[in-house]
Short mmCIF file of C-alpha atoms in Angstrom, two decimals:
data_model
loop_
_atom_site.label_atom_id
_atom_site.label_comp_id
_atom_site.label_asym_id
_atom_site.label_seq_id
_atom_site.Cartn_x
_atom_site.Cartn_y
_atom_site.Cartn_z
CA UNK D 29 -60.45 67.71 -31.83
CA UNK D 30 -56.71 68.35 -31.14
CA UNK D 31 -55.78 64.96 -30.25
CA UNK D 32 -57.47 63.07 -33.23
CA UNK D 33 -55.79 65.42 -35.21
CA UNK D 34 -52.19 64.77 -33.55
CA UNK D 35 -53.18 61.17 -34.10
CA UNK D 36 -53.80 61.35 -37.50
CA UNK D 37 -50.80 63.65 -38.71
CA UNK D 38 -48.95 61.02 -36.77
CA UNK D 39 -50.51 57.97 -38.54
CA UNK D 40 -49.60 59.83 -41.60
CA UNK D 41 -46.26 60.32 -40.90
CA UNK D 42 -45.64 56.86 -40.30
CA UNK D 43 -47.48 55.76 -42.94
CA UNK D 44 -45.32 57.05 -45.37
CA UNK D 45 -42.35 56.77 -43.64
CA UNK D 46 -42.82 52.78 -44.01
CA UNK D 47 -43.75 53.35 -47.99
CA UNK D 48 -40.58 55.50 -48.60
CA UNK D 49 -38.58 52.53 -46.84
CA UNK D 50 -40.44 50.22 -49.46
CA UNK D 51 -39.45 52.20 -52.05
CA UNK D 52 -35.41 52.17 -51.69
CA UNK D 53 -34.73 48.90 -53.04
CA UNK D 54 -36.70 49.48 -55.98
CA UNK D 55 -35.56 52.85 -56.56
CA UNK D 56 -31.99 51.68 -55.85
CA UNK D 57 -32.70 48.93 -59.27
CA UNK D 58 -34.35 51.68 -61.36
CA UNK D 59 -31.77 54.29 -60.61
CA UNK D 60 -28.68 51.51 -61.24
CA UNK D 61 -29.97 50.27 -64.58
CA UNK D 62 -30.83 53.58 -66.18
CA UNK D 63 -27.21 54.36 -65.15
CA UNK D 64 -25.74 51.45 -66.95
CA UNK D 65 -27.95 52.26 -70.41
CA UNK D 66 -26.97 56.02 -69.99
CA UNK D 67 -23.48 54.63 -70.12
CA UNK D 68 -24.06 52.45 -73.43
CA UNK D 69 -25.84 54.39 -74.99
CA UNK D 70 -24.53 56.75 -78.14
CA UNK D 71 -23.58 60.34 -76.65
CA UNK D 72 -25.98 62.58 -77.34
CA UNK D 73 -28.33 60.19 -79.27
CA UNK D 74 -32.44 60.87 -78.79
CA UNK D 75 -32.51 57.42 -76.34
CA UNK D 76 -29.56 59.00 -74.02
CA UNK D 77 -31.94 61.87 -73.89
CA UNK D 78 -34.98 59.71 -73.24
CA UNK D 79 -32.50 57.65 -70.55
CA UNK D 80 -31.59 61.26 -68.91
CA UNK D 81 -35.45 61.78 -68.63
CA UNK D 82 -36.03 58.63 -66.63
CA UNK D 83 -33.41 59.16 -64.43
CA UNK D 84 -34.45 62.68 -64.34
CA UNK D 85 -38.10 61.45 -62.87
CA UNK D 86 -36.52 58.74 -60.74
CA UNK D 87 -33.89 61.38 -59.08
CA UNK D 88 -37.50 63.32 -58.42
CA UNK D 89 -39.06 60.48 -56.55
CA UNK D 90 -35.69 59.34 -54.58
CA UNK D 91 -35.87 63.64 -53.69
CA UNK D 92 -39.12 62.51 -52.18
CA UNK D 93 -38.74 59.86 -50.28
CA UNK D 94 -35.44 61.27 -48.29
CA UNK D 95 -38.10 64.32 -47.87
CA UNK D 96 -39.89 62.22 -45.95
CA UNK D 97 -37.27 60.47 -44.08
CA UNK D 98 -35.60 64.03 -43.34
CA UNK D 99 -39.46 64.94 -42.01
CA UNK D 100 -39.18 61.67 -39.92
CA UNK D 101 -36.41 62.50 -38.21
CA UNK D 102 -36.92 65.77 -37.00
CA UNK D 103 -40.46 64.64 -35.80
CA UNK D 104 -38.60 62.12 -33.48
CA UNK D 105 -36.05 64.51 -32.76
CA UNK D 106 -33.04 62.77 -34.51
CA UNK D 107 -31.67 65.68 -36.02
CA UNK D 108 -28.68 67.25 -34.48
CA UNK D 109 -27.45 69.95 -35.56
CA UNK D 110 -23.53 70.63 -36.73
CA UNK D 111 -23.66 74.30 -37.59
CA UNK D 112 -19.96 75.70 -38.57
CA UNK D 113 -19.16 79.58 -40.03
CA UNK D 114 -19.53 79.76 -44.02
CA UNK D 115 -20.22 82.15 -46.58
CA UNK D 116 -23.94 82.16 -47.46
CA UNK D 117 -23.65 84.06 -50.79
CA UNK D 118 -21.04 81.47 -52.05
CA UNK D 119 -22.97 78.42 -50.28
CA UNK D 120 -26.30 79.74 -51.76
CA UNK D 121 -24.69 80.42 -55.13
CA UNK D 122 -23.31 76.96 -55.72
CA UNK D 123 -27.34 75.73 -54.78
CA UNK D 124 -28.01 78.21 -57.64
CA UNK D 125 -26.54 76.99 -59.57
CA UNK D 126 -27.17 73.42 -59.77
CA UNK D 127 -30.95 74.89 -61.13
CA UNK D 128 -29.45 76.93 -63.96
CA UNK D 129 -29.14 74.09 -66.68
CA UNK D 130 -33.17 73.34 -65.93
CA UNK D 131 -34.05 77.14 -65.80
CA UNK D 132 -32.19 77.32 -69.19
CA UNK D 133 -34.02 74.35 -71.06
CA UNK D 134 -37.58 76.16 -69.82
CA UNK D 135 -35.90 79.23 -70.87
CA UNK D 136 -36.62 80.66 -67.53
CA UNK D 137 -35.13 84.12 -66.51
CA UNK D 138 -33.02 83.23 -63.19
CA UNK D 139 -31.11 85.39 -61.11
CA UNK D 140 -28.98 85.52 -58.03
CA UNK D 141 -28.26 88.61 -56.07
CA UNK D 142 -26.41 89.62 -52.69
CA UNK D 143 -26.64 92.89 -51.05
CA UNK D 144 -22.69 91.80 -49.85
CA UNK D 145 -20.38 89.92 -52.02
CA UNK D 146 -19.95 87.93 -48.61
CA UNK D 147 -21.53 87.34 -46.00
CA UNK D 148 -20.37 84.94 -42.87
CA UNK D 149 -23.05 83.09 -40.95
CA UNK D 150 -22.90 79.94 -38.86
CA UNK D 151 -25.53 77.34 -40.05
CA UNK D 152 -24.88 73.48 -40.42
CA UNK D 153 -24.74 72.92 -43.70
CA UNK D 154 -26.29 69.98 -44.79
CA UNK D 155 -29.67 70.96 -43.28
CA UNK D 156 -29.52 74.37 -45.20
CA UNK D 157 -29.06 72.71 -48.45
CA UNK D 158 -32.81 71.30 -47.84
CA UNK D 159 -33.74 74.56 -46.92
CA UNK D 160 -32.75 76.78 -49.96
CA UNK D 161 -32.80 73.53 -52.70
CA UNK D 162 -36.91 73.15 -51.55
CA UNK D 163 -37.91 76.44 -51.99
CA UNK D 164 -36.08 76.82 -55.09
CA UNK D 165 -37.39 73.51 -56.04
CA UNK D 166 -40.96 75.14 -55.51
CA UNK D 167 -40.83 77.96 -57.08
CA UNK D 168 -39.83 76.30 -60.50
CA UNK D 169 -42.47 73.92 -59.59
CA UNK D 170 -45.17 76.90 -59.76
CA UNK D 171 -43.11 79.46 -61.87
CA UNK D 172 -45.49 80.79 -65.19
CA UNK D 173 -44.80 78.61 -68.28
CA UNK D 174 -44.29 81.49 -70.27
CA UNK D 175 -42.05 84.27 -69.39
CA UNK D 176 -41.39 82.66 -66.14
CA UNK D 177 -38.91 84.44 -63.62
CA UNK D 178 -37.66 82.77 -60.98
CA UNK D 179 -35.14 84.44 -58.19
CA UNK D 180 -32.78 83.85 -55.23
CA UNK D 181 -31.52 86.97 -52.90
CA UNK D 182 -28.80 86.82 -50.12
CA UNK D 183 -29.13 89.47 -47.88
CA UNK D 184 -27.89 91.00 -44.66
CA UNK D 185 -29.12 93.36 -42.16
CA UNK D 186 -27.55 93.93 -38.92
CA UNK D 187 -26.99 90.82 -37.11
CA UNK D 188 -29.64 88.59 -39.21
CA UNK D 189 -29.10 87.33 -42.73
CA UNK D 190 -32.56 87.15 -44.86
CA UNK D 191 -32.64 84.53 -47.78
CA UNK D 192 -35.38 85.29 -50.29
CA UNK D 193 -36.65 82.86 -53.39
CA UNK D 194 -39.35 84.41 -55.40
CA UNK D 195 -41.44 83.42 -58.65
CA UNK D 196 -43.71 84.98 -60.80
CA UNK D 197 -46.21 81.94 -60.60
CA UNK D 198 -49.75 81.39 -59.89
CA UNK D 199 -49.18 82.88 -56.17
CA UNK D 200 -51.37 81.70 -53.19
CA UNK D 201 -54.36 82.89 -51.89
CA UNK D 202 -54.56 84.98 -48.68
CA UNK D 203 -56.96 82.14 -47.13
CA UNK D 204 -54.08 79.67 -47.54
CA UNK D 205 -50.99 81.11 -47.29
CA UNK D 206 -51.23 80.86 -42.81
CA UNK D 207 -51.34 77.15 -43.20
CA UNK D 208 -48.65 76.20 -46.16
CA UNK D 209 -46.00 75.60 -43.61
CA UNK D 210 -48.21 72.84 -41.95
CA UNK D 211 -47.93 69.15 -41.86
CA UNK D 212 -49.68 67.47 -45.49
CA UNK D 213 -51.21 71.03 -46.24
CA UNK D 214 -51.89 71.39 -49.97
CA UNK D 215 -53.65 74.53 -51.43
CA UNK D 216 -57.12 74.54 -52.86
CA UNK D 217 -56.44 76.51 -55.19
CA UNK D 218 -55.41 76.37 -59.16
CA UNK D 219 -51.98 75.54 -57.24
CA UNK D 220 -51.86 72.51 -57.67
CA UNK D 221 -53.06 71.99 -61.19
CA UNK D 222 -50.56 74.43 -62.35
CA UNK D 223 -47.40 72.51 -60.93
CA UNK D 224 -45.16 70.64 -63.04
CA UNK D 225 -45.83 67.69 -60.71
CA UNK D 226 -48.18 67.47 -57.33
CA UNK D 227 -46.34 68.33 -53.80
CA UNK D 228 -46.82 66.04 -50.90
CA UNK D 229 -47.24 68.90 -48.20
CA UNK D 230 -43.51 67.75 -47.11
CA UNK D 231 -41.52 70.12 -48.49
CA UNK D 232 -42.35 73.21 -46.64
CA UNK D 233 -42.88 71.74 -43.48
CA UNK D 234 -39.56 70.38 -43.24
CA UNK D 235 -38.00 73.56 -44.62
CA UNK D 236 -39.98 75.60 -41.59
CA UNK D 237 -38.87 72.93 -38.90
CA UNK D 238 -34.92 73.43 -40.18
CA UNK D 239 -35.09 77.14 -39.89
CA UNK D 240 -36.57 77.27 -36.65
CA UNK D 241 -33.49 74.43 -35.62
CA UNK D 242 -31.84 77.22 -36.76
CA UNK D 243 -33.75 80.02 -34.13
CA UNK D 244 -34.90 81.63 -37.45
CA UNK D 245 -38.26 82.09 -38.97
CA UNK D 246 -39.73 81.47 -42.75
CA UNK D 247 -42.58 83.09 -43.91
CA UNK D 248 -44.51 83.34 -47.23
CA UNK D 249 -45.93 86.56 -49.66
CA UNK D 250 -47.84 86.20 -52.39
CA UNK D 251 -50.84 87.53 -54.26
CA UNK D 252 -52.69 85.07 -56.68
CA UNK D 253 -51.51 85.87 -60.62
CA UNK D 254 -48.40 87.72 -59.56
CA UNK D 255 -46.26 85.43 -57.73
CA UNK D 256 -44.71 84.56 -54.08
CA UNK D 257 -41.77 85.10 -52.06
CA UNK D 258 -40.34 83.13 -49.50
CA UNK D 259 -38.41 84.77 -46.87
CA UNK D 260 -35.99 82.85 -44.52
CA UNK D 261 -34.53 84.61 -41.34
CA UNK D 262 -31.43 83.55 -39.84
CA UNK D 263 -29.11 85.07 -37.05
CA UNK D 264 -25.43 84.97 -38.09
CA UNK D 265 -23.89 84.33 -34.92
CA UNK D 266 -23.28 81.26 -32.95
CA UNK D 267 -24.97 82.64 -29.96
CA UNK D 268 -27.86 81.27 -29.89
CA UNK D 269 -26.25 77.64 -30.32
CA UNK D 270 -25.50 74.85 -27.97
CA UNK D 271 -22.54 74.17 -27.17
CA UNK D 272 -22.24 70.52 -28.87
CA UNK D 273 -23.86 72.17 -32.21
CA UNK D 274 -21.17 74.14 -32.43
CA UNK D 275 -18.69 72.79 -35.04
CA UNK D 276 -15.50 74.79 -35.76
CA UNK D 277 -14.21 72.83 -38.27
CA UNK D 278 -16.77 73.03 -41.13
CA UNK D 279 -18.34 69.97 -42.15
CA UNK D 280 -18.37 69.08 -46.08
CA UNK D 281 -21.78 69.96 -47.40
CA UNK D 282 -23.98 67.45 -48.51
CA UNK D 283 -24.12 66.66 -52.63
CA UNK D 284 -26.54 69.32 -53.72
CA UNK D 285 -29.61 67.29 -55.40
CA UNK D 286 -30.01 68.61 -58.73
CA UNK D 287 -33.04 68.45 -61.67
CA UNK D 288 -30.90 66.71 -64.50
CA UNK D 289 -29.20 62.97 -63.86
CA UNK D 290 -25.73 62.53 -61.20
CA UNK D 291 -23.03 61.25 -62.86
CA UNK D 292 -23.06 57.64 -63.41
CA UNK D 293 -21.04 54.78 -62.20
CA UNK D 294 -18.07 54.14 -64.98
CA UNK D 295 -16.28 51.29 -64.92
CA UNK D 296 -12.67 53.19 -64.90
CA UNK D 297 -14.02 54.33 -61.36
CA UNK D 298 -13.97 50.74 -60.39
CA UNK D 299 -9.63 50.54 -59.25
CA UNK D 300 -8.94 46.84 -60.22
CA UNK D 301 -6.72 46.65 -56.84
CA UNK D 302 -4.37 43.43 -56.65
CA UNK D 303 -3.29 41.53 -53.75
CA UNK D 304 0.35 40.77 -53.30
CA UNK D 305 -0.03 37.80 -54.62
CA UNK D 306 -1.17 39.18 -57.81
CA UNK D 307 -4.82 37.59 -57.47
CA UNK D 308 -8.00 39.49 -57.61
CA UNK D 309 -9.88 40.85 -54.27
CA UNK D 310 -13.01 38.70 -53.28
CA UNK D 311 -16.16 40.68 -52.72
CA UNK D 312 -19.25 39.03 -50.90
CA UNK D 313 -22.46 40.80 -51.94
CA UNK D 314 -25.09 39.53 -49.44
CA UNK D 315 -28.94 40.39 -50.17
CA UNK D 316 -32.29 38.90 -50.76
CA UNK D 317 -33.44 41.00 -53.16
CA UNK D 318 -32.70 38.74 -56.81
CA UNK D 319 -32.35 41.27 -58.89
CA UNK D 320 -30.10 43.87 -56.43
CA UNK D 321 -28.01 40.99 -56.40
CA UNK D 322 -27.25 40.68 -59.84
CA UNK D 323 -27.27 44.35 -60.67
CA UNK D 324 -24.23 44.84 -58.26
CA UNK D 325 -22.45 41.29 -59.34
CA UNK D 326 -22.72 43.30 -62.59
CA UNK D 327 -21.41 45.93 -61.19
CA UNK D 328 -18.27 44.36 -59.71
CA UNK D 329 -17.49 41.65 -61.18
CA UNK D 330 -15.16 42.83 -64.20
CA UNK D 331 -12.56 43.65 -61.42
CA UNK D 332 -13.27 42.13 -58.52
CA UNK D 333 -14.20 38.15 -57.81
CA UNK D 334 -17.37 38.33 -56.48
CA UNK D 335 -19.92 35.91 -54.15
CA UNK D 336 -22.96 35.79 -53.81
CA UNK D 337 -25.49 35.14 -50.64
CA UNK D 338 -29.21 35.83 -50.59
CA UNK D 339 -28.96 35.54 -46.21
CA UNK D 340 -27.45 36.31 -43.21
CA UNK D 341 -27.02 32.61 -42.74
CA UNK D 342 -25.51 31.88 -46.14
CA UNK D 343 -23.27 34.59 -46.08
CA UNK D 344 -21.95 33.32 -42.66
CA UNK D 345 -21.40 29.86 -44.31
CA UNK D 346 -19.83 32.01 -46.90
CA UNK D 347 -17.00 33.41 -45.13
CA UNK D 348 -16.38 30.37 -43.36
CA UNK D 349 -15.94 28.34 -46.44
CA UNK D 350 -14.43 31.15 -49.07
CA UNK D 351 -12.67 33.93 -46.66
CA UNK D 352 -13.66 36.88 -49.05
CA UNK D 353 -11.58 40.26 -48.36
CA UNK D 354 -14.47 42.53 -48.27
CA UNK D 355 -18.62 42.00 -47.43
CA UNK D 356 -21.26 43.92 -48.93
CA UNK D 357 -24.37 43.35 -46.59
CA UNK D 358 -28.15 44.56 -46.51
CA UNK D 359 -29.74 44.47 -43.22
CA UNK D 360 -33.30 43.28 -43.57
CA UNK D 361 -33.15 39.52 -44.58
CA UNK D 362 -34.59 36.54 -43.69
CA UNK D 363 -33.47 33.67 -41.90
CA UNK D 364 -30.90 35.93 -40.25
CA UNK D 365 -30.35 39.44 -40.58
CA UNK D 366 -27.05 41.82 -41.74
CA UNK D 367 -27.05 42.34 -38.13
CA UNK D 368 -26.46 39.08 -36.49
CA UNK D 369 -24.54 37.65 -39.45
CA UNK D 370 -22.12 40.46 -38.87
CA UNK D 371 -21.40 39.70 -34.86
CA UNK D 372 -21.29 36.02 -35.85
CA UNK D 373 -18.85 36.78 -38.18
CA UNK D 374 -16.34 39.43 -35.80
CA UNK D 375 -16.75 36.41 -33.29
CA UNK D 376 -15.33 33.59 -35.48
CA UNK D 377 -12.13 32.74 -34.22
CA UNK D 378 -9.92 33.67 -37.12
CA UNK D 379 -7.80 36.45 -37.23
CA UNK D 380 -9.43 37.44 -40.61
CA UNK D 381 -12.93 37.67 -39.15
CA UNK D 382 -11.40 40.45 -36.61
CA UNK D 383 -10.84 42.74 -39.07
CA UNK D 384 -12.79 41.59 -42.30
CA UNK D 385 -14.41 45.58 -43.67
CA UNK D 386 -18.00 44.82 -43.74
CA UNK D 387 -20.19 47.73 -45.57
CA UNK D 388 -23.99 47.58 -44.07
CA UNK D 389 -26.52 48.52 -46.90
CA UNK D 390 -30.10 49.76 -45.31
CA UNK D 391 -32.97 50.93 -46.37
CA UNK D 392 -33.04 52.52 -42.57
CA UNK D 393 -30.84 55.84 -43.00
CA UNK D 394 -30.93 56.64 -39.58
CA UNK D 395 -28.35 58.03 -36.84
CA UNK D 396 -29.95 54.61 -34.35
CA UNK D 397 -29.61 52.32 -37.62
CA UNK D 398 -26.13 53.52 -38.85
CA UNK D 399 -25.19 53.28 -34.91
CA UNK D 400 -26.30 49.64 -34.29
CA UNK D 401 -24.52 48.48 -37.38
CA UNK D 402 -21.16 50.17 -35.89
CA UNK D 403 -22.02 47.86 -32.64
CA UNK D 404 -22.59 44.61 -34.89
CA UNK D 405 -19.40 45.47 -36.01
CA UNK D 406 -19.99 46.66 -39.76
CA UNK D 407 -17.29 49.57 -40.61
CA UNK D 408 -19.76 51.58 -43.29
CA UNK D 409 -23.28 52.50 -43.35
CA UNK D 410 -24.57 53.12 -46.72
CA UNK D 411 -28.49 53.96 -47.66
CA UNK D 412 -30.30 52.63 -49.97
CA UNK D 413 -31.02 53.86 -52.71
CA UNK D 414 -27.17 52.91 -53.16
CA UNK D 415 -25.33 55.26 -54.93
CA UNK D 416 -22.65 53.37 -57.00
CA UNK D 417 -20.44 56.03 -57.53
CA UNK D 418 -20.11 55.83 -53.34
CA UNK D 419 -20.50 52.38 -53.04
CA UNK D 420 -17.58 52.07 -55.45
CA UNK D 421 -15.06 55.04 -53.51
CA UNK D 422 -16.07 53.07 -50.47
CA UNK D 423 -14.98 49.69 -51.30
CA UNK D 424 -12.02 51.17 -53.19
CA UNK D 425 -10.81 52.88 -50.39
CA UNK D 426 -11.33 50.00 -47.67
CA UNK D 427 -9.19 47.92 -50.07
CA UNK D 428 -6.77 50.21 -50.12
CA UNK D 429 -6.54 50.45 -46.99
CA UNK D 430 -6.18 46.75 -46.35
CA UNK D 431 -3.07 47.02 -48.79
CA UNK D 432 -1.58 49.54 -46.52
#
């Protein structure tokens, strides 16, 4: 019935919400020390390439697990939309393009086309990344392996815009193509076994619950052995908006997830800052996880002195003993949390703790988690999987700052 059904998406949902949480830290190691061997090893050499194709695989799974975060959040009604004016053909073009290196090593006809060399719409940008990157993600994912064509149109038509991806794949049958939008769905048929790699019956969902955030529709056409064609309908004005969606300042979009490896962490990112005193910076790193420990110690420690603390409670002990200029904290611990250690800390009375920049590193990426670190008193929020590169601007710049 209806409600064992709403009971059981639901116990799906948070079942692997809880795994994708599980899966940060270790995706956070995996995605560091391919990274670092990337970095040492020869340009160009057949193990760089083998390197590139791990990373490749583990920038795959990290695309699935914020999936289902994303999914997570809209189900509980986190999301809040920030829509601002843009250009979709450029916005959709620079998505585009992040596929065309992939489409060219499957040698893959791609193509972009406009019916307007621009065309202004308000949508908040970050979501519609998710949109357009997912169903160009699925259409390579079911595009033929030989000859394949794969194709992304910007189009607009009195006061709607109309974003179409198509593919010359295996298509979808007419039995399933009413239910690929819902929750887990998966089609029966050769579908699956001709995709590069399975689909969780995420992806879509979350693409249809972002357009209709939007007050715009999706909808699917496809006949099996020729292909399908995803259509996504969008008004262009701010209309339909509330009032505190409405952004008029555009935000900075998202970094578009791409199919080959980010660029990785280099140690000339790393500013070797100096105090006045001409002695290095002290950086507390504060986690339980061994190995996450070590792998950023690695990470920092050719220009920055660095402590360690596997607690809450140790790390406490270590800013009352050491008075580092910077802490690096994850949340979940034991003995005491990233939480608590952090309003122990701001309440220390030395002027030092006041104003100490503690960064809060969380598997828990959302708006509630990065809020209650703000009231513990932590000054950044970054998720986990870390991204060194950011990890790196964001300590950079907080030292900076403290120089200023």
């Amino acid at each position: 019935d209806l409600v064992h059904d709403v009971a059981l998406q639901n116990s799906k949902l948070q079942f692997f919400t809880n795994i994708s949480h599980e899966l940060r830290t270790p995706l956070t190691l995996l995605i560091a020390k391919i990274d670092a061997y990337v970095n040492e090893s020869q340009p160009g050499s057949s193990l760089q390439r083998k390197l590139k194709g791990l990373g490749e695989n583990a920038s795959h799974l990290l695309e699935l697990v914020n999936e289902l975060l994303d999914f997570r959040k809209i189900d509980q009604g986190f999301i809040h939309l920030k829509v601002s004016e843009y250009d979709m053909v450029a916005f959709a073009r620079k998505i585009f393009e992040s596929f065309e290196e992939y489409a060219e090593s499957k040698h893959i006809k791609y193509t972009f086309t406009s019916s307007h060399p621009s065309i202004p719409c308000w949508f908040d940008s970050k979501q519609m990344e998710k949109v357009i990157y997912n169903l160009l993600s699925n259409a390579f994912k079911y595009v033929r392996k030989e000859n394949g064509e794969v194709g992304l149109q910007v189009l607009s038509e009195n006061e709607h815009l109309y974003l179409k991806v198509w593919d010359n794949g295996t298509g979808i049958s007419q039995k399933d193509i009413p239910h690929i939008f819902d929750r887990f769905y998966q089609a029966e048929n050769d579908i699956s076994r001709v995709a590069s790699s399975p689909g969780t019956g995420i992806g879509l969902a979350l693409v249809k619950d972002i357009v209709q955030l939007h007050h715009g529709e999706v909808k699917a056409e496809s006949s099996e052995g020729y292909g399908s064609v995803f259509i996504v309908e969008l008004p262009k004005g701010k209309d339909l908006y509330k009032e505190d969606e409405i952004q008029n300042q555009p935000t900075p979009p998202m970094e578009i997830p791409v199919l080959h490896p980010s660029s990785t962490v280099d140690p000339e990112d790393i500013v070797p800052l100096e105090k006045s005193d001409h002695s290095r910076y002290t950086i507390l790193l504060v986690e339980d996880n061994e190995e996450l420990l070590l792998t950023l110690q690695e990470l920092f420690q050719k220009s920055y002195h660095v402590i360690l603390a596997r607690d809450g409670k140790e790390g406490l002990g270590k800013v009352r003993e050491m008075k580092p200029d910077l802490i690096v904290s994850d949340i979940m611990m034991p003995v005491m949390n990233g939480y608590e250690a952090a309003k122990m800390i701001r309440s220390l009375d030395r002027e030092d703790a006041k104003v100490i920049p503690i960064i809060a590193m969380t598997a828990n990426a959302f708006t509630e988690d990065k809020m209650r670190a703000k009231e513990a008193g932590m000054d950044e929020h970054i998720a986990k999987p870390v991204d060194g590169k950011l990890l790196v601007k964001v300590i950079n710049e907080l030292v900076k700052r403290d120089q200023r």
